[in-house]
Short mmCIF file of N, CA and C in Angstrom, two decimals:
data_model
loop_
_atom_site.label_atom_id
_atom_site.label_comp_id
_atom_site.label_asym_id
_atom_site.label_seq_id
_atom_site.Cartn_x
_atom_site.Cartn_y
_atom_site.Cartn_z
N MET Z 26 34.42 -46.90 6.86
CA MET Z 26 34.59 -45.51 7.12
C MET Z 26 33.17 -44.74 6.48
N PRO Z 27 32.62 -43.97 7.11
CA PRO Z 27 31.24 -43.12 6.70
C PRO Z 27 31.80 -42.09 5.47
N PRO Z 28 30.95 -41.64 4.59
CA PRO Z 28 31.48 -40.55 3.58
C PRO Z 28 31.35 -39.61 4.21
N LYS Z 29 32.25 -38.63 4.06
CA LYS Z 29 32.29 -37.34 4.34
C LYS Z 29 31.05 -36.58 4.02
N PRO Z 30 30.56 -35.51 4.73
CA PRO Z 30 29.57 -34.59 4.21
C PRO Z 30 30.04 -33.66 3.26
N SER Z 31 29.35 -33.13 2.46
CA SER Z 31 29.84 -32.23 1.31
C SER Z 31 29.97 -30.93 2.08
N GLY Z 32 29.19 -30.63 3.16
CA GLY Z 32 29.23 -29.34 3.68
C GLY Z 32 27.98 -28.29 3.57
N LYS Z 33 27.29 -29.04 2.60
CA LYS Z 33 25.97 -28.09 2.28
C LYS Z 33 24.88 -29.14 2.91
N ARG Z 34 23.72 -28.46 3.44
CA ARG Z 34 22.67 -29.11 3.97
C ARG Z 34 21.60 -28.47 3.33
N GLY Z 35 20.17 -29.32 3.17
CA GLY Z 35 19.02 -28.78 2.93
C GLY Z 35 18.95 -28.64 1.45
N LYS Z 36 17.77 -28.08 0.94
CA LYS Z 36 17.52 -28.15 -0.52
C LYS Z 36 18.25 -27.35 -1.22
N LEU Z 37 18.50 -27.63 -2.44
CA LEU Z 37 19.33 -26.99 -3.34
C LEU Z 37 18.86 -25.67 -3.83
N ALA Z 38 19.41 -24.51 -4.01
CA ALA Z 38 18.84 -23.14 -4.43
C ALA Z 38 18.44 -23.40 -5.78
N LYS Z 39 17.46 -22.77 -5.74
CA LYS Z 39 16.67 -22.54 -7.18
C LYS Z 39 17.20 -21.21 -7.84
N SER Z 40 17.09 -21.05 -9.30
CA SER Z 40 17.55 -19.80 -9.80
C SER Z 40 16.39 -18.82 -9.46
N ASP Z 41 16.65 -17.46 -9.87
CA ASP Z 41 15.71 -16.28 -9.60
C ASP Z 41 14.71 -16.45 -10.60
N ALA Z 42 14.85 -16.87 -11.76
CA ALA Z 42 13.99 -17.26 -12.83
C ALA Z 42 13.12 -18.37 -12.72
N HIS Z 43 13.57 -19.45 -12.17
CA HIS Z 43 12.75 -20.50 -11.68
C HIS Z 43 11.67 -20.15 -10.68
N ASN Z 44 12.37 -19.60 -9.43
CA ASN Z 44 11.48 -18.77 -8.55
C ASN Z 44 10.29 -17.92 -9.08
N LEU Z 45 10.76 -17.17 -10.00
CA LEU Z 45 9.69 -16.11 -10.63
C LEU Z 45 8.57 -17.30 -11.49
N TRP Z 46 9.03 -18.01 -12.04
CA TRP Z 46 8.19 -19.07 -12.77
C TRP Z 46 7.23 -19.61 -11.85
N GLU Z 47 7.75 -20.20 -10.73
CA GLU Z 47 6.82 -20.88 -9.85
C GLU Z 47 5.98 -19.81 -9.40
N ARG Z 48 6.39 -18.74 -9.10
CA ARG Z 48 5.27 -17.47 -8.51
C ARG Z 48 4.25 -17.33 -9.40
N LEU Z 49 4.60 -16.90 -10.53
CA LEU Z 49 3.65 -16.73 -11.75
C LEU Z 49 2.71 -17.72 -11.89
N LYS Z 50 3.12 -19.13 -11.79
CA LYS Z 50 2.09 -20.20 -11.98
C LYS Z 50 1.26 -20.21 -10.69
N VAL Z 51 1.64 -20.11 -9.81
CA VAL Z 51 0.76 -19.93 -8.55
C VAL Z 51 -0.15 -19.05 -8.37
N HIS Z 52 0.08 -17.72 -8.87
CA HIS Z 52 -0.44 -16.60 -8.58
C HIS Z 52 -1.30 -16.37 -10.37
N GLU Z 53 -1.38 -16.98 -11.07
CA GLU Z 53 -1.72 -16.75 -12.59
C GLU Z 53 -2.73 -15.87 -12.67
N ALA Z 54 -3.82 -15.99 -12.05
CA ALA Z 54 -5.07 -15.20 -11.97
C ALA Z 54 -5.16 -14.06 -11.48
N ALA Z 55 -4.26 -13.61 -10.67
CA ALA Z 55 -3.85 -12.16 -10.20
C ALA Z 55 -2.95 -11.72 -10.74
N VAL Z 56 -1.97 -11.91 -11.63
CA VAL Z 56 -1.01 -11.55 -12.12
C VAL Z 56 -1.54 -10.49 -13.46
N LEU Z 57 -2.60 -10.81 -14.10
CA LEU Z 57 -2.90 -10.15 -15.26
C LEU Z 57 -4.51 -9.79 -15.11
N LEU Z 58 -4.81 -9.58 -13.77
CA LEU Z 58 -6.09 -9.23 -13.45
C LEU Z 58 -6.27 -7.50 -14.26
N PHE Z 59 -5.26 -6.57 -13.79
CA PHE Z 59 -5.27 -5.48 -14.40
C PHE Z 59 -5.90 -5.43 -15.72
N ALA Z 60 -5.37 -6.44 -16.50
CA ALA Z 60 -5.87 -6.31 -17.84
C ALA Z 60 -7.37 -6.63 -18.08
N LYS Z 61 -7.78 -7.52 -17.29
CA LYS Z 61 -9.35 -7.76 -17.39
C LYS Z 61 -10.24 -6.86 -16.83
N ASP Z 62 -10.02 -6.22 -15.63
CA ASP Z 62 -10.80 -5.44 -14.83
C ASP Z 62 -9.98 -3.86 -14.74
N PRO Z 63 -10.81 -3.05 -15.39
CA PRO Z 63 -10.03 -1.37 -15.39
C PRO Z 63 -9.98 -1.10 -13.92
N HIS Z 64 -10.44 -1.47 -12.89
CA HIS Z 64 -10.65 -0.90 -11.58
C HIS Z 64 -9.35 -1.58 -10.80
N VAL Z 65 -8.61 -2.35 -11.35
CA VAL Z 65 -7.50 -2.96 -10.92
C VAL Z 65 -6.11 -1.97 -11.16
N SER Z 66 -5.37 -1.69 -10.52
CA SER Z 66 -4.12 -0.96 -10.76
C SER Z 66 -3.32 -2.04 -11.51
N PHE Z 67 -2.18 -1.31 -12.37
CA PHE Z 67 -1.20 -2.08 -12.99
C PHE Z 67 -0.14 -2.42 -11.90
N THR Z 68 -0.04 -1.37 -10.91
CA THR Z 68 1.10 -1.32 -9.84
C THR Z 68 0.28 -0.99 -8.75
N ASN Z 69 1.13 -1.40 -7.71
CA ASN Z 69 0.74 -0.99 -6.24
C ASN Z 69 1.37 0.59 -5.73
N ASN Z 70 1.89 1.18 -6.64
CA ASN Z 70 2.35 2.37 -6.46
C ASN Z 70 1.53 3.31 -5.64
N ARG Z 71 0.16 2.87 -5.75
CA ARG Z 71 -0.82 4.24 -5.04
C ARG Z 71 -0.54 3.74 -3.58
N ALA Z 72 -0.73 2.54 -3.30
CA ALA Z 72 -0.56 2.26 -1.90
C ALA Z 72 0.57 2.51 -1.36
N GLU Z 73 1.60 2.56 -2.14
CA GLU Z 73 3.01 2.72 -1.28
C GLU Z 73 2.89 4.33 -1.40
N ARG Z 74 2.43 5.15 -2.10
CA ARG Z 74 2.34 6.60 -1.82
C ARG Z 74 1.46 6.92 -0.77
N ASP Z 75 0.52 6.26 -0.62
CA ASP Z 75 -0.50 6.49 0.67
C ASP Z 75 0.19 6.33 1.80
N LEU Z 76 1.34 5.41 2.01
CA LEU Z 76 2.02 4.81 3.00
C LEU Z 76 3.25 6.05 3.21
N ARG Z 77 3.77 6.53 2.47
CA ARG Z 77 4.91 7.14 2.31
C ARG Z 77 4.85 8.52 3.23
N MET Z 78 3.84 9.21 3.42
CA MET Z 78 3.59 10.41 4.46
C MET Z 78 3.62 10.06 5.75
N ALA Z 79 3.14 8.97 6.07
CA ALA Z 79 3.01 8.47 7.40
C ALA Z 79 4.40 7.86 7.79
N LYS Z 80 5.22 7.53 6.96
CA LYS Z 80 6.34 6.82 7.35
C LYS Z 80 7.18 8.16 7.52
N VAL Z 81 7.22 9.14 6.29
CA VAL Z 81 8.01 10.37 6.65
C VAL Z 81 7.74 10.72 8.21
N LYS Z 82 6.35 10.87 8.55
CA LYS Z 82 5.93 11.41 9.95
C LYS Z 82 6.66 10.72 11.01
N GLN Z 83 6.62 9.47 10.78
CA GLN Z 83 7.21 8.85 11.92
C GLN Z 83 8.59 8.77 11.84
N ARG Z 84 9.45 9.20 10.92
CA ARG Z 84 10.92 9.30 10.68
C ARG Z 84 11.30 10.85 11.17
N VAL Z 85 10.53 11.69 11.01
CA VAL Z 85 11.00 13.19 11.45
C VAL Z 85 10.43 13.10 13.05
N SER Z 86 9.29 12.79 13.43
CA SER Z 86 9.09 13.08 14.78
C SER Z 86 9.51 11.90 15.90
N GLY Z 87 9.70 10.79 15.01
CA GLY Z 87 10.24 9.52 16.11
C GLY Z 87 8.87 8.77 16.42
N CYS Z 88 7.70 9.47 16.87
CA CYS Z 88 6.51 8.90 17.24
C CYS Z 88 5.44 9.87 17.59
N PHE Z 89 4.20 9.60 17.86
CA PHE Z 89 3.26 10.17 18.28
C PHE Z 89 3.36 10.06 19.84
N ARG Z 90 3.08 11.33 20.58
CA ARG Z 90 2.97 11.27 22.08
C ARG Z 90 1.56 10.38 22.59
N VAL Z 91 0.70 10.85 22.03
CA VAL Z 91 -0.83 10.13 22.23
C VAL Z 91 -1.35 9.39 21.30
N SER Z 92 -2.11 8.46 21.46
CA SER Z 92 -2.43 7.36 20.54
C SER Z 92 -3.75 8.39 19.95
N GLU Z 93 -4.51 9.38 20.61
CA GLU Z 93 -5.57 9.85 19.83
C GLU Z 93 -4.96 10.87 18.76
N TYR Z 94 -3.59 11.17 19.06
CA TYR Z 94 -3.04 12.19 17.79
C TYR Z 94 -2.83 11.32 16.66
N ALA Z 95 -2.24 9.97 17.06
CA ALA Z 95 -1.75 9.31 15.91
C ALA Z 95 -3.16 8.91 15.05
N HIS Z 96 -4.25 8.48 15.87
CA HIS Z 96 -5.67 8.37 15.40
C HIS Z 96 -5.96 9.62 14.46
N ALA Z 97 -5.93 10.53 14.97
CA ALA Z 97 -6.16 11.77 14.44
C ALA Z 97 -5.42 12.21 12.94
N TYR Z 98 -4.32 12.00 13.05
CA TYR Z 98 -3.44 12.39 11.93
C TYR Z 98 -3.77 11.11 10.94
N CYS Z 99 -4.33 9.83 11.21
CA CYS Z 99 -4.44 8.93 10.39
C CYS Z 99 -5.94 9.13 9.66
N ARG Z 100 -6.67 9.51 10.39
CA ARG Z 100 -8.24 9.89 9.82
C ARG Z 100 -8.17 10.98 8.87
N ILE Z 101 -7.33 12.38 9.49
CA ILE Z 101 -7.23 13.22 8.45
C ILE Z 101 -6.47 13.16 7.04
N SER Z 102 -5.46 12.27 7.29
CA SER Z 102 -4.41 11.87 6.13
C SER Z 102 -5.49 11.01 5.20
N SER Z 103 -6.00 9.89 5.82
CA SER Z 103 -6.97 9.22 4.74
C SER Z 103 -8.25 10.13 4.43
N TYR Z 104 -8.44 11.00 4.82
CA TYR Z 104 -9.73 11.59 4.47
C TYR Z 104 -9.03 12.25 2.96
N LEU Z 105 -7.92 13.08 3.28
CA LEU Z 105 -7.32 13.87 2.20
C LEU Z 105 -7.02 13.32 0.99
N GLN Z 106 -6.31 12.07 1.21
CA GLN Z 106 -5.90 10.99 0.33
C GLN Z 106 -7.14 10.61 -0.48
N SER Z 107 -8.12 10.22 0.31
CA SER Z 107 -9.34 10.01 -0.71
C SER Z 107 -9.97 11.10 -1.25
N MET Z 108 -10.09 12.01 -0.95
CA MET Z 108 -10.35 13.31 -1.70
C MET Z 108 -9.68 13.49 -2.81
N THR Z 109 -8.40 13.75 -2.84
CA THR Z 109 -7.58 13.47 -3.96
C THR Z 109 -7.73 12.69 -5.13
N ASN Z 110 -7.94 11.37 -4.36
CA ASN Z 110 -8.17 10.44 -5.47
C ASN Z 110 -9.47 10.46 -6.10
N LYS Z 111 -10.58 11.11 -5.39
CA LYS Z 111 -11.89 11.62 -6.12
C LYS Z 111 -11.61 12.64 -7.13
N GLY Z 112 -10.79 13.36 -6.89
CA GLY Z 112 -10.27 14.36 -7.66
C GLY Z 112 -10.57 15.80 -7.44
N TYR Z 113 -10.82 15.84 -5.98
CA TYR Z 113 -11.12 17.10 -5.44
C TYR Z 113 -9.66 17.90 -4.96
N ASN Z 114 -9.54 19.21 -5.01
CA ASN Z 114 -8.40 19.88 -4.70
C ASN Z 114 -8.55 19.91 -3.15
N LEU Z 115 -7.24 19.87 -2.81
CA LEU Z 115 -6.85 19.75 -1.11
C LEU Z 115 -7.86 20.89 -0.48
N LEU Z 116 -7.56 22.15 -0.73
CA LEU Z 116 -8.22 23.09 -0.07
C LEU Z 116 -9.73 23.10 -0.16
N VAL Z 117 -10.24 22.66 -1.10
CA VAL Z 117 -11.64 22.45 -1.37
C VAL Z 117 -12.03 21.44 -0.33
N ALA Z 118 -11.40 20.28 -0.33
CA ALA Z 118 -11.46 19.21 0.46
C ALA Z 118 -11.69 19.43 1.91
N ILE Z 119 -10.61 20.46 2.17
CA ILE Z 119 -10.49 20.99 3.75
C ILE Z 119 -11.66 22.01 4.21
N GLN Z 120 -12.22 22.60 2.98
CA GLN Z 120 -13.32 23.65 3.20
C GLN Z 120 -14.67 22.36 3.34
N ILE Z 121 -14.57 21.66 2.64
CA ILE Z 121 -15.70 20.85 2.51
C ILE Z 121 -16.08 19.98 4.23
N ALA Z 122 -14.85 19.86 4.69
CA ALA Z 122 -14.59 18.89 5.97
C ALA Z 122 -15.37 20.24 6.96
N LEU Z 123 -14.62 21.29 6.68
CA LEU Z 123 -14.98 22.22 8.05
C LEU Z 123 -16.15 22.98 7.97
N ALA Z 124 -17.10 22.65 6.96
CA ALA Z 124 -18.42 23.01 6.83
C ALA Z 124 -19.22 22.01 7.47
N GLY Z 125 -18.61 20.78 7.48
CA GLY Z 125 -19.22 19.81 7.92
C GLY Z 125 -19.96 18.93 6.69
N GLU Z 126 -19.70 19.04 5.55
CA GLU Z 126 -20.31 18.43 4.53
C GLU Z 126 -19.59 17.41 3.96
N ALA Z 127 -18.69 16.85 4.54
CA ALA Z 127 -17.98 15.62 4.08
C ALA Z 127 -18.76 14.52 3.89
N HIS Z 128 -19.92 14.18 4.56
CA HIS Z 128 -20.78 13.00 4.36
C HIS Z 128 -21.42 13.26 2.87
N LYS Z 129 -21.89 14.47 2.65
CA LYS Z 129 -22.54 14.48 1.32
C LYS Z 129 -21.67 13.96 0.00
N VAL Z 130 -20.29 14.36 0.20
CA VAL Z 130 -19.14 13.67 -0.76
C VAL Z 130 -19.42 12.24 -1.07
N TRP Z 131 -19.41 11.36 0.21
CA TRP Z 131 -19.55 10.09 -0.10
C TRP Z 131 -20.95 9.36 -0.29
N GLY Z 132 -21.73 10.24 -0.39
CA GLY Z 132 -23.19 9.99 -0.88
C GLY Z 132 -23.50 9.82 -2.45
N GLU Z 133 -22.54 10.54 -3.32
CA GLU Z 133 -22.53 10.84 -4.62
C GLU Z 133 -22.73 9.33 -5.17
#
């Protein structure tokens, strides 16, 4: 008579600690890069914050009716986020854009 199967198939599950250890081993160079390079952020919160408003807009309105409007929203949002990250006040950033002088800011 053949042995009865135990009911489980595939690989045995590894613990969370073991999975973390393996991931840290694989990405060892990137894990502490923020300590070596001052331009690397400690967290990815900035990227998440940058995406948050687009997700809120998507949730509130459901969608953009025309793709050009979505493109315009992304361009304006990206410009304002970039100017904020450069240390500009948002009202000043809007005035710069409306005056047609935004290209001068990027040439700094």
